[in-house]
Coordinates of C-alpha atoms in Angstrom, one line a residue:
X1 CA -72.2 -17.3 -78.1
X2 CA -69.3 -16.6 -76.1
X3 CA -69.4 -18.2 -72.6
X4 CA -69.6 -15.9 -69.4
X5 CA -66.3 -14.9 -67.6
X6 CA -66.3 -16.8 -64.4
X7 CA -66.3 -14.0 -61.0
X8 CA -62.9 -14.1 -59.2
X9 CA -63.1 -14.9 -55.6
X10 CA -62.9 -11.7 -53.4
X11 CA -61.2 -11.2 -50.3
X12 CA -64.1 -10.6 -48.7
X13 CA -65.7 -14.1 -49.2
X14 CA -64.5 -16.1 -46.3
X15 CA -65.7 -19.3 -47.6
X16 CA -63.2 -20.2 -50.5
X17 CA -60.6 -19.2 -47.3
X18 CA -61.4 -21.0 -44.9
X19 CA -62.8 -24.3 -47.2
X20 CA -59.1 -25.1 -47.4
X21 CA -57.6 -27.5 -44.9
X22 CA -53.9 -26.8 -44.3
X23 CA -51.7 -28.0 -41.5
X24 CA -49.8 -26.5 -39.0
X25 CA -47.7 -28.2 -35.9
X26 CA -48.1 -26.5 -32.4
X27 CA -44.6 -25.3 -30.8
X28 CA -44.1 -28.4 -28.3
X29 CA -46.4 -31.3 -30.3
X30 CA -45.3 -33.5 -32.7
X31 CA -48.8 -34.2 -34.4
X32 CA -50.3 -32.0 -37.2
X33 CA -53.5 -30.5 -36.5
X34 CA -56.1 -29.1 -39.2
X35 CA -56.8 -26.1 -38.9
X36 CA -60.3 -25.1 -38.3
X37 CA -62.6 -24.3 -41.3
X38 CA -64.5 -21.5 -40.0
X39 CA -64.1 -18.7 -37.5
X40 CA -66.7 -20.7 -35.1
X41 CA -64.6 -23.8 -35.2
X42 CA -61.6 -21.8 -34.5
X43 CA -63.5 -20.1 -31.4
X44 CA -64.3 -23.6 -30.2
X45 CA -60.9 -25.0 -30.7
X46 CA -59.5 -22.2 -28.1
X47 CA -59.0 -22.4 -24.3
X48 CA -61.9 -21.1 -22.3
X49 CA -60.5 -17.7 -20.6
X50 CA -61.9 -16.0 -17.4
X51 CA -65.2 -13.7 -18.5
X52 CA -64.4 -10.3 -18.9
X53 CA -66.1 -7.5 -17.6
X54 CA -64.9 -5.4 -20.8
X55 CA -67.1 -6.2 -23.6
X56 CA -65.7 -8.3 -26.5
X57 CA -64.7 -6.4 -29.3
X58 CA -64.9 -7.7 -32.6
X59 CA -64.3 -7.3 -36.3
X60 CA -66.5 -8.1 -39.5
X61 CA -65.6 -11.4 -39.4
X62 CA -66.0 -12.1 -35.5
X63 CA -62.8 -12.7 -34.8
X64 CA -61.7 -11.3 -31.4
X65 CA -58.9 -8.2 -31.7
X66 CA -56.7 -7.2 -28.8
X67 CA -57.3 -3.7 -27.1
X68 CA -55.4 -1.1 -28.9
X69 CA -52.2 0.6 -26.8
X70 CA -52.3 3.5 -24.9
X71 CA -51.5 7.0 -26.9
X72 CA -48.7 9.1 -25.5
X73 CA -50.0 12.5 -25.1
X74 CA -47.5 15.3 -26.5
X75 CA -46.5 15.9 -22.6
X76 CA -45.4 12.8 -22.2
X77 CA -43.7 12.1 -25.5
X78 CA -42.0 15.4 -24.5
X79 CA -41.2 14.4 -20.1
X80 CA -39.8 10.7 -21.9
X81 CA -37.1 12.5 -24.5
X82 CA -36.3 15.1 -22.0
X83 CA -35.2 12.2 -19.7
X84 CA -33.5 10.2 -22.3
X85 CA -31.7 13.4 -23.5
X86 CA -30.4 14.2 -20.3
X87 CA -29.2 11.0 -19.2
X88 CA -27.3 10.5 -22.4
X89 CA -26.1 13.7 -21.7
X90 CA -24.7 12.5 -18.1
X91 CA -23.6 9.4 -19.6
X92 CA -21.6 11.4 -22.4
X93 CA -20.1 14.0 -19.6
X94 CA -18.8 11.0 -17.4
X95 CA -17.1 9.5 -20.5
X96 CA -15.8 12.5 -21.4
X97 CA -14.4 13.5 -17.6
X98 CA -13.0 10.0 -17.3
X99 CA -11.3 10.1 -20.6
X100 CA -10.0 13.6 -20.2
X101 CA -8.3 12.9 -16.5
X102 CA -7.0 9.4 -17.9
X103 CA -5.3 11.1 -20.7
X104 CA -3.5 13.9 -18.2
X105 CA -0.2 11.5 -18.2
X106 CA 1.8 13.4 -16.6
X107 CA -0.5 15.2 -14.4
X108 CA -0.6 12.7 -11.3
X109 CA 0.3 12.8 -8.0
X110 CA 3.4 11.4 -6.7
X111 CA 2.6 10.4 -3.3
X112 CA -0.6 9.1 -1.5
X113 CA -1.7 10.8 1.9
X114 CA -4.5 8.1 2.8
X115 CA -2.3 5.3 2.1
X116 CA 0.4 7.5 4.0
X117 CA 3.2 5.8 0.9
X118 CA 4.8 6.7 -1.9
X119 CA 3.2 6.0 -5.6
X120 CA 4.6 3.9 -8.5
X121 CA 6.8 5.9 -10.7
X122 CA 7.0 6.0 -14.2
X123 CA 9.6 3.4 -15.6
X124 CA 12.5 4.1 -17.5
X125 CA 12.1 2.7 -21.1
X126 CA 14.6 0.3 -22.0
X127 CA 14.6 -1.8 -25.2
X128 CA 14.9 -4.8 -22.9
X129 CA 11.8 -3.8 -20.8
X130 CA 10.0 -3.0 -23.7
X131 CA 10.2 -6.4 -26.1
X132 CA 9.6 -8.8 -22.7
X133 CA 6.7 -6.7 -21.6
X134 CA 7.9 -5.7 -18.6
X135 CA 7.9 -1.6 -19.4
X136 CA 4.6 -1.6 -20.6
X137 CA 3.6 -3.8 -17.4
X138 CA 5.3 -1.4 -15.5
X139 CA 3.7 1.3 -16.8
X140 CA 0.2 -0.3 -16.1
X141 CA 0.7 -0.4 -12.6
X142 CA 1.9 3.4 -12.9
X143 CA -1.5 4.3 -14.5
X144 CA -3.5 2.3 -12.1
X145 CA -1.5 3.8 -9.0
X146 CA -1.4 7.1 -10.1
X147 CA -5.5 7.8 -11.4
X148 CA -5.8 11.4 -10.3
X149 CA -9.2 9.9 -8.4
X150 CA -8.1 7.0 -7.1
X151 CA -7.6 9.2 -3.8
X152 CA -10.9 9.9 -2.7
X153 CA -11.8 6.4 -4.3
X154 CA -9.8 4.7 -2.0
X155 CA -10.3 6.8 1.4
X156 CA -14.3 6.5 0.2
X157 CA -13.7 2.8 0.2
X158 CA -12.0 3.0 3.4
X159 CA -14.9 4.5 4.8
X160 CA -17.2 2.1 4.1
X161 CA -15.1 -0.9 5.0
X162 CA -14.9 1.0 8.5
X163 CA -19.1 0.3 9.4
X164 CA -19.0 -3.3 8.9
X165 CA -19.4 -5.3 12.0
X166 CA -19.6 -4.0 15.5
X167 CA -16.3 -2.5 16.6
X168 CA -15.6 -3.1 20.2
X169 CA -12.3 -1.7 20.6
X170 CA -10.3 -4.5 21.1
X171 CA -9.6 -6.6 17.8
X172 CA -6.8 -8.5 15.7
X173 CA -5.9 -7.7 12.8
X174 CA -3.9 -10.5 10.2
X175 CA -1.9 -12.6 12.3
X176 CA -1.9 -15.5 9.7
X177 CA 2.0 -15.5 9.4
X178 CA 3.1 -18.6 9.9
X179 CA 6.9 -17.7 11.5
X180 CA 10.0 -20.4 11.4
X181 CA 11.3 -22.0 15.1
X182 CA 14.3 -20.1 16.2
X183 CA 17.5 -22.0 16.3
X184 CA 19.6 -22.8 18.7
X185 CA 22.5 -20.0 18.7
X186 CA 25.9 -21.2 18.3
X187 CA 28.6 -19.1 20.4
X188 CA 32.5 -19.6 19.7
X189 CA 35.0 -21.0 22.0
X190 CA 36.2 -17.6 23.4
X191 CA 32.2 -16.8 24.0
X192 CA 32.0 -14.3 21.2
X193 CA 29.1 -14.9 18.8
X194 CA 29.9 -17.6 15.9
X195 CA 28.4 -16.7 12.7
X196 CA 28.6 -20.0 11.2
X197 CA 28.5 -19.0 7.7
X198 CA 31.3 -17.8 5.5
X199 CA 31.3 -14.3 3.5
X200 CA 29.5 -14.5 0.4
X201 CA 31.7 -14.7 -2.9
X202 CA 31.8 -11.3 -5.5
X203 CA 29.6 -13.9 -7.9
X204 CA 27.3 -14.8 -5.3
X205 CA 26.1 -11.7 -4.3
X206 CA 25.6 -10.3 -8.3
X207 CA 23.4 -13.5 -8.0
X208 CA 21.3 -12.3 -5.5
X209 CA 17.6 -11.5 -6.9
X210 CA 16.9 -8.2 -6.2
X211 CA 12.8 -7.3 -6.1
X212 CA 11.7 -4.1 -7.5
X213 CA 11.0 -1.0 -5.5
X214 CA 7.1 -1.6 -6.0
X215 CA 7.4 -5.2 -4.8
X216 CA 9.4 -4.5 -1.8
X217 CA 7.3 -1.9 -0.4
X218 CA 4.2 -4.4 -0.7
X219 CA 6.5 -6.7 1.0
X220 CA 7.3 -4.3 3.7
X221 CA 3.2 -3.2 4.0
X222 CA 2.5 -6.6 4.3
X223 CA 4.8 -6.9 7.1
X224 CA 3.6 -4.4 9.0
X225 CA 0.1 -5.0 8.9
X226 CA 0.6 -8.5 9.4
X227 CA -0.1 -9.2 12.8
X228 CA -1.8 -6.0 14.9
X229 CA -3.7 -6.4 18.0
X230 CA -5.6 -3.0 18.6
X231 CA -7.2 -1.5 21.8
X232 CA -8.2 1.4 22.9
X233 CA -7.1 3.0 20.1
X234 CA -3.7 2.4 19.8
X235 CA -2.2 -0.5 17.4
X236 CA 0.6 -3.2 18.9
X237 CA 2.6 -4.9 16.0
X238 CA 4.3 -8.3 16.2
X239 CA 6.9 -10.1 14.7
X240 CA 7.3 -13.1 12.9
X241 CA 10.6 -14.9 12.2
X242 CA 11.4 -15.9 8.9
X243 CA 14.9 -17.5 9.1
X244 CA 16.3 -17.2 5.5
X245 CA 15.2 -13.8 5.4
X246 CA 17.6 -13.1 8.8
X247 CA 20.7 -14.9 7.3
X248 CA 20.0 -13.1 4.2
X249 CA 20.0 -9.7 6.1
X250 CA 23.0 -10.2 8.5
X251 CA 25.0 -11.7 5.7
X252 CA 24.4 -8.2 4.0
X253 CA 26.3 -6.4 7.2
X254 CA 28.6 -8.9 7.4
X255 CA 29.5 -8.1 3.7
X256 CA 30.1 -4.8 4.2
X257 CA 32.0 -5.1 7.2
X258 CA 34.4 -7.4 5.3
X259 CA 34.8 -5.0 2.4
X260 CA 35.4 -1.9 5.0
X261 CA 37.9 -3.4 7.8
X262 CA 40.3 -1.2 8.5
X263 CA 38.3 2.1 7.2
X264 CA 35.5 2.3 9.2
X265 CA 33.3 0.8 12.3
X266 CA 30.5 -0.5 11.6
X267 CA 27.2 -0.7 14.0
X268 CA 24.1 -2.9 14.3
X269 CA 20.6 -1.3 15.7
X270 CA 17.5 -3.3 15.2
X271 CA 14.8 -1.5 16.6
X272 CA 12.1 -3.6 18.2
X273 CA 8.2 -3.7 17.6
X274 CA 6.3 -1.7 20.0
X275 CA 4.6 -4.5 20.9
X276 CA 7.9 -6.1 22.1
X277 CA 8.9 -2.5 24.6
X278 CA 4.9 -1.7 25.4
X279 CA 2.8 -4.9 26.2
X280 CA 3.2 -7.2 28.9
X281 CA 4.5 -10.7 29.1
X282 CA 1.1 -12.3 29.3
X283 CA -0.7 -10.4 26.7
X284 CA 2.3 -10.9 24.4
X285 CA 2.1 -14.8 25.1
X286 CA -1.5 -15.2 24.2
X287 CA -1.2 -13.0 21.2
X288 CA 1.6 -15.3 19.6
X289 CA 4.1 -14.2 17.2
X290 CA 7.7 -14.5 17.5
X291 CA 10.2 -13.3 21.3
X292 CA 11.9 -10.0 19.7
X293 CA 14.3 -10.3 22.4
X294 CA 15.3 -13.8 21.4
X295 CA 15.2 -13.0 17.7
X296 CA 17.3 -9.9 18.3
X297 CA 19.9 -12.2 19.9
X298 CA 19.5 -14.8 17.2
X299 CA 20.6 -11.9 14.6
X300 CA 23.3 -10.5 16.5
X301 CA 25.0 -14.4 16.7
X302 CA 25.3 -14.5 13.0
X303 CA 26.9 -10.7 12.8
X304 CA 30.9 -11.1 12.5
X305 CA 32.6 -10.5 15.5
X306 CA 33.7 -7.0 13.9
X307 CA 30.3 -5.6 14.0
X308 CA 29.4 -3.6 17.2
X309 CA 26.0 -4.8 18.1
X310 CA 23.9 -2.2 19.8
X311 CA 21.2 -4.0 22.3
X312 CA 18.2 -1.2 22.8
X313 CA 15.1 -3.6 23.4
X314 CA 16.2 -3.7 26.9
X315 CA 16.3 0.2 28.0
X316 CA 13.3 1.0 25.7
X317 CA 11.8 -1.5 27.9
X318 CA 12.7 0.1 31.0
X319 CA 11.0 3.8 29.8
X320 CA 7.9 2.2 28.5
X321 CA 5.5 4.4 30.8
X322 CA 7.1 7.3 28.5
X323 CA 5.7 7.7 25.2
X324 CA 8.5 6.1 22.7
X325 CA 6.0 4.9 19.9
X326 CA 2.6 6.6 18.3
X327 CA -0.5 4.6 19.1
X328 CA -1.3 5.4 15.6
X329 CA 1.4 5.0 13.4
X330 CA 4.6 1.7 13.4
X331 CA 7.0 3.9 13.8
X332 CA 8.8 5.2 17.2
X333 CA 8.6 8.9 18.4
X334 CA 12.3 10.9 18.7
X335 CA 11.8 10.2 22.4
X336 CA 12.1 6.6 21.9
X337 CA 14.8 7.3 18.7
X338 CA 16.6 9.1 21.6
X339 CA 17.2 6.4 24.5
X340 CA 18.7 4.5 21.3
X341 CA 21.2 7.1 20.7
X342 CA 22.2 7.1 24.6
X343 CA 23.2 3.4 24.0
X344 CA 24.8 4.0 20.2
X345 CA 27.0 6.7 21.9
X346 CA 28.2 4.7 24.9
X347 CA 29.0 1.6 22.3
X348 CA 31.0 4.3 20.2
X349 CA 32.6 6.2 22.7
X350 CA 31.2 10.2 22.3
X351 CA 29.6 12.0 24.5
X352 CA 25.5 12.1 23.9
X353 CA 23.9 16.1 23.5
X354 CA 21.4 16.0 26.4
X355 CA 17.6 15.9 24.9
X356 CA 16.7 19.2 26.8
X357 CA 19.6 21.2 25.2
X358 CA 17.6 21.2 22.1
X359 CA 15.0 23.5 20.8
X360 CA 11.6 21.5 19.7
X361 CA 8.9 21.7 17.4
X362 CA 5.4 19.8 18.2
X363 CA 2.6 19.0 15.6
X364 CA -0.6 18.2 17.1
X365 CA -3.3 16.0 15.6
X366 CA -0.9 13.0 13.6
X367 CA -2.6 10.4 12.6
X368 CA -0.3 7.6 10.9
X369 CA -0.2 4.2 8.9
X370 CA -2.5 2.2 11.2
X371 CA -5.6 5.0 11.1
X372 CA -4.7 5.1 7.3
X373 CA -5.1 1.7 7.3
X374 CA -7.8 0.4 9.7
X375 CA -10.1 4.2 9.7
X376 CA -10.4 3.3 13.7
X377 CA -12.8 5.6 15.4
X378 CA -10.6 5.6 19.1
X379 CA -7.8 6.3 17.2
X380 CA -9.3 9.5 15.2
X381 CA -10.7 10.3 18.6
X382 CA -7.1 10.4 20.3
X383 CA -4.5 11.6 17.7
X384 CA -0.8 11.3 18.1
X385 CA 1.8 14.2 18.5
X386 CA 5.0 14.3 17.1
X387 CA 7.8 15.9 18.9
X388 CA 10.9 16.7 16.8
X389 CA 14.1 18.2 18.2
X390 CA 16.1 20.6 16.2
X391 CA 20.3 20.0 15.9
X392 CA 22.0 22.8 17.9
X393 CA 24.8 22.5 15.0
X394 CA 22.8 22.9 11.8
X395 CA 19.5 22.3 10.6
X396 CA 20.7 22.9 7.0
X397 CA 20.9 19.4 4.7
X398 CA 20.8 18.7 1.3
X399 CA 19.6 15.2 -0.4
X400 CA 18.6 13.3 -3.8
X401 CA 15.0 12.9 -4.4
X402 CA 13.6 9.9 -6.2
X403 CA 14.4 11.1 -9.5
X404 CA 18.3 12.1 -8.9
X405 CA 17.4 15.9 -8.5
X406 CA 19.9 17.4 -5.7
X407 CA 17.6 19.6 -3.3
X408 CA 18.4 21.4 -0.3
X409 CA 15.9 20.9 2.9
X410 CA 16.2 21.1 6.5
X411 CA 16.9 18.4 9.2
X412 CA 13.8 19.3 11.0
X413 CA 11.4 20.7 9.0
X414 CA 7.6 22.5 9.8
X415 CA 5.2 20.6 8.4
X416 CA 2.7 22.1 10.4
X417 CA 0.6 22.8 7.1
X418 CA 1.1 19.3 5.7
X419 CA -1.8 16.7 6.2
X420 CA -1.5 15.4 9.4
X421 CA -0.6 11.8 8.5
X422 CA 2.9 13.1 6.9
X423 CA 4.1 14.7 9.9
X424 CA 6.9 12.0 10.8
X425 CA 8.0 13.8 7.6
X426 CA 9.4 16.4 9.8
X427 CA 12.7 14.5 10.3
X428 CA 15.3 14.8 7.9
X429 CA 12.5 15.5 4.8
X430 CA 11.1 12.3 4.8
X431 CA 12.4 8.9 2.9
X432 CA 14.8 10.2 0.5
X433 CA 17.4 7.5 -1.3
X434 CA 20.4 9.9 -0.4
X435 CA 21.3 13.0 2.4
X436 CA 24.1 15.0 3.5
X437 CA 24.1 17.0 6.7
X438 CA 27.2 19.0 6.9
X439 CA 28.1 20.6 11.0
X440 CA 30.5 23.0 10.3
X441 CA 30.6 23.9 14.0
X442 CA 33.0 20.5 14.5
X443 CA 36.2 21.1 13.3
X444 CA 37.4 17.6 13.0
X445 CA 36.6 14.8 10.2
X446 CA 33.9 13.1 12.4
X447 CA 31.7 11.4 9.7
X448 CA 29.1 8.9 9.6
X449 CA 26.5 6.7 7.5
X450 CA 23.4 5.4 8.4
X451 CA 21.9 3.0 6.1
X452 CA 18.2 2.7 7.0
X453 CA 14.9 2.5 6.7
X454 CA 12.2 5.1 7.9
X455 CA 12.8 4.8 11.7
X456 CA 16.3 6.0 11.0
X457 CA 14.6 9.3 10.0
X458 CA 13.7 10.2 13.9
X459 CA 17.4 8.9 14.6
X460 CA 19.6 11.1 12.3
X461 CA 19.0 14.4 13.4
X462 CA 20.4 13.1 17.0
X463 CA 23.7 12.7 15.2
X464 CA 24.2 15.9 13.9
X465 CA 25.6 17.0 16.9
X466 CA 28.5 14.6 17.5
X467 CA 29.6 14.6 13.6
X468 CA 31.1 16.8 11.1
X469 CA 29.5 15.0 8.2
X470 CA 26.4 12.7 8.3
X471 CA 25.7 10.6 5.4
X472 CA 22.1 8.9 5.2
X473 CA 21.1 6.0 2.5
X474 CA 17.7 5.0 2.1
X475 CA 18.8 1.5 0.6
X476 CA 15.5 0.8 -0.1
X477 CA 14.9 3.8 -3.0
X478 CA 18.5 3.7 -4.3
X479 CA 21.4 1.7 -6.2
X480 CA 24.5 2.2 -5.2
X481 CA 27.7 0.1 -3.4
X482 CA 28.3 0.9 0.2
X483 CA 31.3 0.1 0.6
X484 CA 32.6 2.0 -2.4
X485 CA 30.6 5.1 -1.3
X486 CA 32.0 4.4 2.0
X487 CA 35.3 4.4 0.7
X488 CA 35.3 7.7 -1.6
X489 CA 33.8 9.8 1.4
X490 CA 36.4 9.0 3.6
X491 CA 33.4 7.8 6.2
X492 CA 35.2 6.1 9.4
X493 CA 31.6 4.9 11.0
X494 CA 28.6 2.8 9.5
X495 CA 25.2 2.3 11.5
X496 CA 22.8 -0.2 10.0
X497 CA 19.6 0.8 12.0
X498 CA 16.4 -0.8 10.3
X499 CA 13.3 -2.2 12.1
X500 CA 13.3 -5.8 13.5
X501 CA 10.5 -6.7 11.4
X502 CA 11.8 -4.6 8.2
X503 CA 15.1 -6.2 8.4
X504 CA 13.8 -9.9 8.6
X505 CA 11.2 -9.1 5.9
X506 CA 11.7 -10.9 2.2
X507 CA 13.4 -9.2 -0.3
X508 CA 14.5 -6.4 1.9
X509 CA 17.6 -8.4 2.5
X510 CA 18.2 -9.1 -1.0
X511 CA 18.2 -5.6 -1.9
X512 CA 20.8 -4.6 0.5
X513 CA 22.8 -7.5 -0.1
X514 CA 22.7 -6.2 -3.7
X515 CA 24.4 -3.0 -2.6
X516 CA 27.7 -4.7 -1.3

């Protein structure tokens, strides 16, 4: 008789489950614990908990289950994707927006109003530049400086810096320049000034390291926000001697006074920091910085003795009660361009075109580099003016923009629909590498050249008067050699007019000394 088939165990019988002992090892304990045979055990074997007020709910088998989750109703489910769609939407649009304006190359501004500058220009490709790295470095900084938003990023930026702290109206800004003693000046037996340093060699100068244009104007930023002390809404700037940086920069003019003996005069104007004409003795001594008067005088001992030196600190000092710089901006008005011209004329020998002979053009409302800069509130409150005074012999000019374009302007221009912190771009068009006035009312070969930086703009168009042909270099956007240029136009007088600070400023030197 055949045996009966033994019942397999169901599921459903706990016991043949939970007879078997098996191990398991808690997360955090080494020993092995058995794991409870029944579903009482296992209830035992827990942590006590709190009572709940919600009753426990169970299964079959007693063992407690956790609360099922909440159900999304359809309006919900349908509020959550709407929200998700539209801020992958956003998301996507932003993307998209960014990308698009990042891939306009070419479509970028060329000049910056809130920083008041020029921007970085694209590099020329060279095979050089491009297997160091250098192009595609330079062309990094191009994209950076030149984001069609940056703008409003920046003057956003600007905005918010300007609520931090509690502004009381009188402040000081940098000042962390540490500047060199001033040495003792040396003067030659006869009493002229001994520049104790010979002309530098044709090899030595091609050694000179020359920055580039981006570098230098950092340099030259730095310089001038370096040490401000501002009240009342008007900014004082004050300067720091750095001695190599002098000898470099006189070393330049003697150069080119060397190479053009015989052919042409050449004249020294360092235009002083308005802190050095405006402020008093005692406020300038406990604000520190470097004498401008002594450091003026220091400079003109190492010029040759062929270079006509042309003192102005002196009688801007004595018309400080008029307004000869804009509270602000760093640069001098033509008022205070003007008294410099008195004293260029009497060192030359011509005869100075009174300032009320001219006919003027004022622009209301300027605010310049230091309200770009420091967004103060008394300054916005109490703008600047600039007053610009048209030549009686020609306003008519023509000059080389930064990429070698020849353009024709005027030598005072109305920029009374420009933003109002270009309007010291009413003189002469602005900072352009190279200009050409030509005053066909004087029928002689009167010429000149100014080589400068921008507070030779308000000076030029004083000199249109008194010369047939006016040459201007902006050495600091341009490559060329003075004294060859010098030489080809026939030019019989040479003005170096540049800011004290500008002139003394590292790698400005350089560059002009590169030039020579």
């Amino acid at each position: 008789m055949s045996q009966p088939k033994k019942r397999p165990t169901r599921r459903s019988d706990p016991e043949p489950l939970l007879s078997r002992a098996t191990t398991f090892t808690r997360k955090g304990d080494d020993r092995a614990v058995p794991r409870a045979e029944s579903a009482r055990e296992q209830e035992v074997s827990r942590p006590r908990h709190q009572p709940s007020s919600e009753p426990d709910k169970r299964g079959e088998r007693g063992d407690a289950r956790p609360s099922a989750p909440h159900k999304l109703t359809r309006a919900e489910f349908n509020a959550m994707n709407r929200w998700r769609r539209r801020c992958t939407v956003a998301f996507s649009a932003f993307l998209v927006v960014g990308c698009v304006m990042g891939a306009l190359l070419f479509a970028r501004p060329s000049a910056s109003a809130v920083e008041n500058r020029e921007l970085t220009h694209f590099p020329a490709f060279t095979w050089e530049g491009f297997v160091d790295g250098s192009f595609l470095n330079d062309v990094s900084l191009w994209y950076a400086d030149t984001y069609p938003i940056r703008e409003p990023l920046v003057a956003a930026n600007r905005a918010v810096a300007s609520l931090y702290g509690i502004d009381t109206g009188t402040k000081m800004i940098g000042g962390n320049v540490k500047s060199d003693e001033l040495p003792p000046i040396d003067k030659a037996a006869d009493g002229s000034n001994d520049p104790g340093q010979e002309a530098l060699k044709p090899e030595e100068r091609k050694a000179v390291e020359v920055p580039d244009e981006a570098a230098m104007a950092e340099n030259i930023q730095n310089a001038v926000m370096g040490g401000l002390y501002v009240k009342d809404g008007a900014a004082y700037s004050f300067y720091y001697f750095l001695e190599d940086s002098v000898k470099a920069y006189t070393a330049a003019v003697n150069a080119c006074t060397d190479a053009v003996k015989g052919e042409a005069e050449v004249f020294s104007i360092l235009v002083p920091n308005n802190s050095g004409v405006l402020l008093d003795e005692q406020t300038l001594a406990d604000m520190g910085g470097t004498d401008q008067g002594q450091a003026i005088e220091y400079f003109d001992s190492l010029f040759v003795p062929e270079v006509h030196t042309v003192d102005i600190l002196e009688p801007l000092r004595s018309h400080n009660d008029e307004y000869l710089y804009f509270r602000t901006d760093h640069h001098w008005t033509q008022l205070g361009a003007y008294y410099a011209y008195l004293e260029f004329c009497e060192k030359a020998g011509i005869e100075p075109v009174p300032l009320e002979d001219h006919e003027s053009m004022t622009f209301d409302g300027f605010l310049g580099t230091y309200y770009s800069e420091l967004q103060d509130p008394a300054m916005a409150a109490n703008p600047d003016y600039v007053q610009a005074y048209i030549p009686n012999g020609t306003n008519d000019m023509t000059y080389q923009d930064a990429s070698g374009n020849e353009l024709t302007g005027n030598v005072v221009t109305d920029v009374s629909g420009w933003n109002n912190n270009s309007y010291y771009s009413t003189f002469i068009m602005g900072d352009q590498p190279l200009e050409h006035i030509v005053n066909d009312k004087k029928d002689d070969d009167s010429s000149v050249l100014v080589v400068k930086d921008s507070y030779g703009c308000a000076f030029v168009p004083l000199l249109v008067d008194n010369f047939h042909d006016v040459y201007v270099i902006d050495f600091r956007h341009i490559d060329l050699n003075i004294p060859d240029f010098v030489r080809e136009h026939g030019i019989r007088n040479v003005i170096f007019l540049n800011n004290l600070t500008l002139a003394g400023t590292d790698g400005v030197a350089n560059k002009l000394m590169s030039m020579m």
